[in-house]
Amino acid sequence: MDQAVVPLLAIFSVFLTLSSANSPPSWVESSISVFIAGFSEDTKVGAVLGTLECNDTDGDRVGYKLTSGTAVRVNFNGTVTLAVPLDFEKLDRLAYDLTFECVDFSASGRPLRDDWVETRTVISPLDANDNPPEFSVANIDGYSFFVFENKQPGFRLEPPILIKDIDRGRNAVLDKLYIICNSPFPNERIGLTESSRATCETFDISYQQDGEGEYSAYLSVIGELDYETRQVYSSKLIAIDGVSNSAIKLTTTVNIQINVRDAQDLPPIFTNLGSSATVNEAAPVGSTVSNFGVSARDGDFGDKRPVKLTIIEDVLGALELTPALRVNQDEGIYESKLVLKNQLDREAITTAYEFVVKVTELDATTRAETNATATATYSVFVTDTNDNAPTFAKNFYNISVSESQTSQSTQIPAFQIICIDPDEISNAKYRVTVESQSVPIYSVTPGPTFIGSASMFLEVSDGRYLDYDNPQYRTQRIVLVAREEGTPERRSSSTTIQINLRDINDNSPKFTQQSYTLDISEGVKNFPYNFFNITANDVDENENGRVSYRLEGGTEGLFVIDENTGAISLEGPVDYEATPQYVFLVYATDNAVNPRQTQVQITVNILNENDGRPKFLLPVYQTSVNETQRVFLNPVNITAVDNEDGTVGITYRIVSGNSPNQAFVINQRTGVLTLRDSLNYEETPIGDDGEFSGVFELKVEASDNGSPPQTNTVSVLVTVIDVNDHSPVMNPKEYSASISELAPAGEFVVQVMATDDDGGNFGTLFYRIGQGLSDNFFVNPSTGEITVGENREFNYDLQRNYLLQVIASDGGSPQLSATATVSISIEDRNNQPPSFDEFLYYINVNETDPVDVTVKTIQASDKDSTANLEYSILRNSIQASDPDGRSLNSRSTFDYLNAFGVRNQGEIFIQRPLDRALANEVSFTLQVKDLNTEAGTPTATTQVTIIITGKANTNITFDQATKVYMNENAGIGYNVITVTARDPNNNAVTSYEMIQQPSISSSHFDVKANGRITLVDEIDYENDDEADHLHRVVVRAISNDKKQSATVTATISIVDVNDNNPRFTKDVYTTEVPETYVYPMEVVTLFATDDDSTSYGPLDISISGGLDSDDFQIFQGPPFEGSRTSRRAAVIVAPNTKLDYRRRKEYDLRITVVDNVNKDFSNARLSTNARLVIKVIDENNNSPIFVDSARSLAVPETAAIGQSIATLIATDEDGGKNGEISYTLQPKDDDDSGLLLFSINPVTGTVRVFGNLLGKGDETYNMRVRAQDNGIRPNSGYMDLSITVQNTEDDDGNPKWFKPRNREIIKAPEETPGYLLTNGTFFEATARTGNKIQYSLSTLSDSFDSFVISKEGAITIVDTLDREQQEFYKLLVYAEDTLNATVLRTGRQVVVQLTDKDDNEPTFTNPKNYAQCQEIDQSLTLRVSENTPVNTTVYTLSACDPDNDDNSAVQYELDNTHLSCKEENTESILGLNSLTGDLFIKRSMDHEQQKEYGLCVKVMPANTFGNREKRSLQVPEDSKENNVAYITLVVVDENDNGPKFPEKELTSVVLTQPGTGPVMILEATDPDSAPYNKISYRVTKSEFITKFGESQASADVFILREDSGALYPALPTYQSFSGGRFVLQVQASDGHNAKFTDYVQITIYVYEEGQAVKFILGDEPSDAMTYSRDMIKELNGVSRDYSFTLLQLSEHRTSDGIETSKTDLCFLAVDKDDNTILNIRQVINVLNEREYQSALPQTKYNIVDRGQCYPQESSEKDVRWRDLWWVLVAVAIFIFICCIILIVLVVLLYRRYRRYMESRQSYLVSQ
């Protein structure tokens, strides 16, 4: 070989060696990162965890091995499998360290390198839901509870049920805890026992979380417990863990048994109730009733008590019970035997003898009686013994019979004889015979044999013996004997009858004179004035001789005569100048059946006196004046004239009606009326309508000043013209309310209230909205009620508050107004659709990314605060394509339909391993749905396209996640996190630096060269400059060779620490509260905040100290929303607290606010105190109290006026004005005589003499003293005061009295002027200094002018005194010694008592206003409940006769004088007791049959005989009679009827696209009246039957208004139900008594618009409407096979337009046999049947044609293109789709053509 070649070969050999050097493999980072994420603890041993992968640039085969770690196994190919079980709960290993190595091998299997390439990682167990929740119960059979049956709903059973789940986080959440009978899973409720089902009706379970995975649950009572019904409840309790969307949920079941213990809550019961006994009336005393006993037991089934039986009601005291013995051990039944204590008389007992037995439970230990008792009524039937004789009702009859002249036989009229044998029929047969008679003409009829009780009569064989003119026949006697027949005893009895003959009328009355002439002064003032008594005599006896009087002759009611006494009275004034003489006739008539009468003439001469009253020129004077002026618009000059002689001149004065400020003044002489002050419209009297009348009515009196003076009055009407001088006042001026943003139109918001002191129209207020005017609200102009407007457009997200200004204007001119502001807040409702930020999202995903990795989070936003968003991928929208652009389908090897999924937060993640070679693009539609949507669209979508990429890892990778958490209190230098990275060769990177990016990087941190991030500036969470509290640090990692770098953003989340104390807005709160405040009135509002986040909330506010702090409580409001914690609380008065100013005037309390109250695991709680000062305001809540409850004082009769007697003292514990006292004297027992003689100082309480006490000696005056404080609402106290006037005539030098006694009573007849009361010797007094005494009458005497006294002491009555007006007159007589110039005198009091005449008729009206007749009735309305028992007294009438007791007795009878009264009395349901006036119920009443009854009752004197001088009461013809009561009985309804549906089956229809109106309105009726006719409706059953007859449950498809019965559609469409029918059962319940119910079944057919049929009627719609419903009713009445439903009425529509003269009546017909809706042809066939033709005659219903009913068109006749935009859009979409189809077809045809040409070309080439 050439020498030159050798070096070249060496160099080439070295080159080959260098060029063939082996490169080491490098780890693929993605194959290692799968282990860092960790694996679920439920991963099975042997499961493949991943495949290791190293890249070898030389292309050599790579092998793998595990060099450290025991948790996994690795085979040569790099497959990693789990070697040990993972258990997260043991927490023995948080992570397993693993070291893997890889090396490349030659083809022969030899490692090409000695240094294997190493990588390290860890594997962590992740928690899985592998532990079910466990019940902490020791008993393997489950839980057992005991509860007493008397526990009420809400009682909680102890102990709690403890549940623990050792899993962590979401796996330890208790999702459901329920009793199996309340299972949300229907299959669990199948086959349950009755006991289990009953458990859920009686008990419920609730639970609370105590810690992570720890829960406590409680069973509570929700239903009524009854040991006697059920003693044991058994069921199962089921717990399910995991959050609601967890894929794995574990369940644990445990048995529960609840044992009900008996409580003594039931009374004892009788076990033989209804049993009866039989006893013979002759049974001996002490005998036991055979075969009968009273038995009873304890009503409880548990521990039965012994019982005691006693008789508590035994009218005759005839029975007694033996001690109770236990006769049934198992049932605990005790029995007592019945013993006869006294004999029973069968005849005294009408049916059965009843007695009442009381059973009492005894204490089982002490045998003492308990409160548990019951009563029952038992019966004893008494059998008969013949122990009674037939007995006449009376032993002696005394009857009167009119004389007779006939010889015929006759029966004694109106005379009935009753004979009774009370024994049983077998012992009660007897015969009645005439034993003796004074005249042989009498016999008994019928008869003579009778049984039991019988009525019989006397028959007269010859009437001529009944002759009154024959004295020996005037009295006749008969003796009857009744004797038994058919009995051994033959008992008998007798009776005597005395018959007295009555005379008949045969004489006329006779007057004492032929005529009468009488005189009357025209000055008579008191009417009626009795001036003469006329008398006529009739010699006949009894009624034939009783005379009545009547008066005739043109007196026009001026003179009347008492029909019984003949007393003639003047009823009204007479005027000599008008008529000087009257002549009339008086008739006297006897009272016989055929009366006789006589007449006489009366002449009355009128005596002249000054009796003419002044006469006004006008009957009424009227004028008007503005309320702000003092001049009448029309002057008023009142003028009166007088034609009488002897008058001085007319003067004028105002007697009544003046204004409160006495503004009216009248000139005394001229009568000119003027004003001295302005008038106020608001001071005018109140009218009948409750408003100011605007009119003052003055009474002006004109006097002629004659002797005696005559006066007259006239009315002056002054109209005050109202001036609008008061502005309306809003109270309050600010209102607030809140409404839902979905509130319907018309919903009530708030009512604004204003007042105006003006009257009339000026005070009428009108409301309107001023500023803030919006269509969203409407204010009622009359009431101020603000409601939601028709055109409302609420949007919580656009506007949350509305501020309205409401103006209230009055009706005046100028108009005045007031304003109020109304703040209305809108409550958020879920009605906004969710939305995505973008319409299309592109995502790049590496095919090496592992399963479950989140590739992107796409979150939608929803403006609603209650939004609950759920994400899903629409499966039918998923499309995929391969790298060549070919679309994948279901037959593709790559499962693109399940390649990606979405989590609840919008996290799109990988579900299946990706392979870019099979699919490089996947697109789908992502949908979000708001689960809480209440209105509007709940969903939104966006398009997502995912590009799958594949690329080798040549970059630096970071090892761990870069989001960490740091507490805000971390100090400077705190090491937050150390960032580590590796280069592509898996070598650790050792150089790091921080990159400052202004918009991202945080200035609070620094990055060390080793990658450690440290804190360089402290962060305060509350003042963080990052709103989301996320600080970002950008870290760059630089490879060791400085050639590569990578960045990562570390996110540091700042965690709030409880480092701020909560605080009140004030350090000291001061408030005042009236002492009348009670629970739960608010005292003050507190507000506290905490700068920490809501994690340390909520705040708790409490009263933590202070004397008597228990007098108040804290009522905390809900925590406020927001970043800071805040809370409002109200301090209220505590329950049962009574604030008292005297007990405590001020409270100094400590209040405390604490944060972090709900965090049981944390003791980091901070608190702050504040001071609360509450001052109690004194209220006038104490009344004055006298030192003495009563005082008795004495004063001499000679005490001077003004002399002090005593000072009375009262005290009041209130302060200020509330404690100042004023004193007044008041009458006691309506006696005010003491107020004329004594007075009291209102300030000091000193009692003084006020009047002359002379002559009042020995008199005692009783009064009442009132002490009243000066509070705004004053309180009063009272004391009885008695003052006795002492007689001083024995020691004062005045004349001494000897007689009469002081206050001696002198009697005198009433109405007797000129009557001499006393003579000259009645009074006797002697002078002490002189020798002459004369007598006088004090002006202090009662009716001083009615008496005169002579000097000698003779007193004469000079006036007509009426006892019924006043019975007693106190006269003060002076005895005077006139010897010296100084008159000495002393007084003696005598009392005149008027004696009564029987001169008044009883009356219901009290026309003379007698004090004795105040409480009487005439027009009377009684209200009585309809089910009042018969014979119940409902009212007692009260009429009055003012005469004294001897003359005032009355009796009552039904008044049949008038036809109307007679008819009412006949129909009335009331009965009358004529003696007592009791009105009682005669028969049952029913409000629903008759609501009112009438009754007329007349009152009369009880004694209609005797010599009465009754005044007759003159009654106008058109008025009611004074002695008749007109009674209306109103039957008051009771709730005794329930609602009823008129039909039990109803039919209706609903359109597939229903409107907003009701489907039908149910009308059940309740015959009761309001409020008992309120009906409540509810659906009790609902099902849907398809057109194929299949039944399905169908809840909530219709909405039934509970109050109105209106049934509305609940669905927007019923298209899916078309052709089928709904069957509903509706219950109507009584609104006040749920036991009253009725049911109706409703069949609702679902129809399409085209199924409706119409009649074309030849009448306008307004006319057709009057008979349309009758047409449908006629059709429904023809046959039960078909049902017709009216749909609508509208104007007739044709293709040419509308014909208003015709009507389209649309209806629907249903075949009820096969439950189908008939089409138009079927309907016409049915209507053509003869029965239907006759039901719809043309003469009655103007039907001109039939046809199909079309839906009602729009009111706009012209079609506008803007209304058809959707048509254009639809056409455009259609054209676009056609174009797409056409393009696809062209492409497909082209591809097919191309393949054909290629195959053709191959064929030709081969050829």
Tab-separated table of N, CA, C and O in Angstrom, residues 1419-1423 1464 1470 1492-1495 1526-1530:
chain	number	residue	atom	x	y	z
A	1419	SER	N	-140.241	50.100	67.044
A	1419	SER	CA	-139.654	49.492	65.850
A	1419	SER	C	-138.427	48.726	66.291
A	1419	SER	O	-137.453	49.311	66.753
A	1420	LEU	N	-138.470	47.422	66.133
A	1420	LEU	CA	-137.460	46.566	66.728
A	1420	LEU	C	-136.990	45.552	65.696
A	1420	LEU	O	-137.809	44.937	65.003
A	1421	THR	N	-135.689	45.419	65.555
A	1421	THR	CA	-135.101	44.414	64.671
A	1421	THR	C	-134.308	43.435	65.512
A	1421	THR	O	-133.398	43.826	66.238
A	1422	LEU	N	-134.682	42.166	65.432
A	1422	LEU	CA	-133.994	41.110	66.179
A	1422	LEU	C	-133.168	40.270	65.206
A	1422	LEU	O	-133.620	39.968	64.101
A	1423	ARG	N	-131.981	39.915	65.623
A	1423	ARG	CA	-131.112	39.064	64.822
A	1423	ARG	C	-130.896	37.758	65.580
A	1423	ARG	O	-130.329	37.757	66.674
A	1464	GLU	N	-148.555	39.298	58.578
A	1464	GLU	CA	-147.240	39.041	59.166
A	1464	GLU	C	-147.347	38.126	60.381
A	1464	GLU	O	-146.545	37.222	60.562
A	1470	LEU	N	-142.415	33.728	65.259
A	1470	LEU	CA	-142.287	34.095	66.660
A	1470	LEU	C	-143.582	33.812	67.412
A	1470	LEU	O	-144.686	34.018	66.885
A	1492	GLU	N	-136.362	36.877	56.682
A	1492	GLU	CA	-136.973	37.814	57.618
A	1492	GLU	C	-138.403	37.393	57.925
A	1492	GLU	O	-139.082	36.796	57.082
A	1493	TYR	N	-138.847	37.737	59.131
A	1493	TYR	CA	-140.232	37.552	59.543
A	1493	TYR	C	-140.681	38.833	60.241
A	1493	TYR	O	-139.867	39.553	60.843
A	1494	GLY	N	-141.977	39.118	60.144
A	1494	GLY	CA	-142.519	40.290	60.814
A	1494	GLY	C	-143.529	39.891	61.885
A	1494	GLY	O	-144.095	38.801	61.873
A	1495	LEU	N	-143.757	40.804	62.823
A	1495	LEU	CA	-144.722	40.546	63.894
A	1495	LEU	C	-145.190	41.891	64.425
A	1495	LEU	O	-144.383	42.815	64.579
A	1526	TYR	N	-143.661	47.062	66.220
A	1526	TYR	CA	-143.464	46.495	64.885
A	1526	TYR	C	-142.104	45.813	64.876
A	1526	TYR	O	-141.057	46.464	64.936
A	1527	ILE	N	-142.116	44.494	64.814
A	1527	ILE	CA	-140.906	43.687	65.048
A	1527	ILE	C	-140.507	43.007	63.748
A	1527	ILE	O	-141.339	42.424	63.048
A	1528	THR	N	-139.234	43.109	63.448
A	1528	THR	CA	-138.658	42.397	62.307
A	1528	THR	C	-137.625	41.417	62.843
A	1528	THR	O	-136.699	41.805	63.548
A	1529	LEU	N	-137.833	40.141	62.546
A	1529	LEU	CA	-136.882	39.108	62.943
A	1529	LEU	C	-135.992	38.790	61.746
A	1529	LEU	O	-136.475	38.325	60.712
A	1530	VAL	N	-134.715	39.079	61.882
A	1530	VAL	CA	-133.741	38.760	60.835
A	1530	VAL	C	-133.086	37.436	61.199
A	1530	VAL	O	-132.512	37.290	62.276
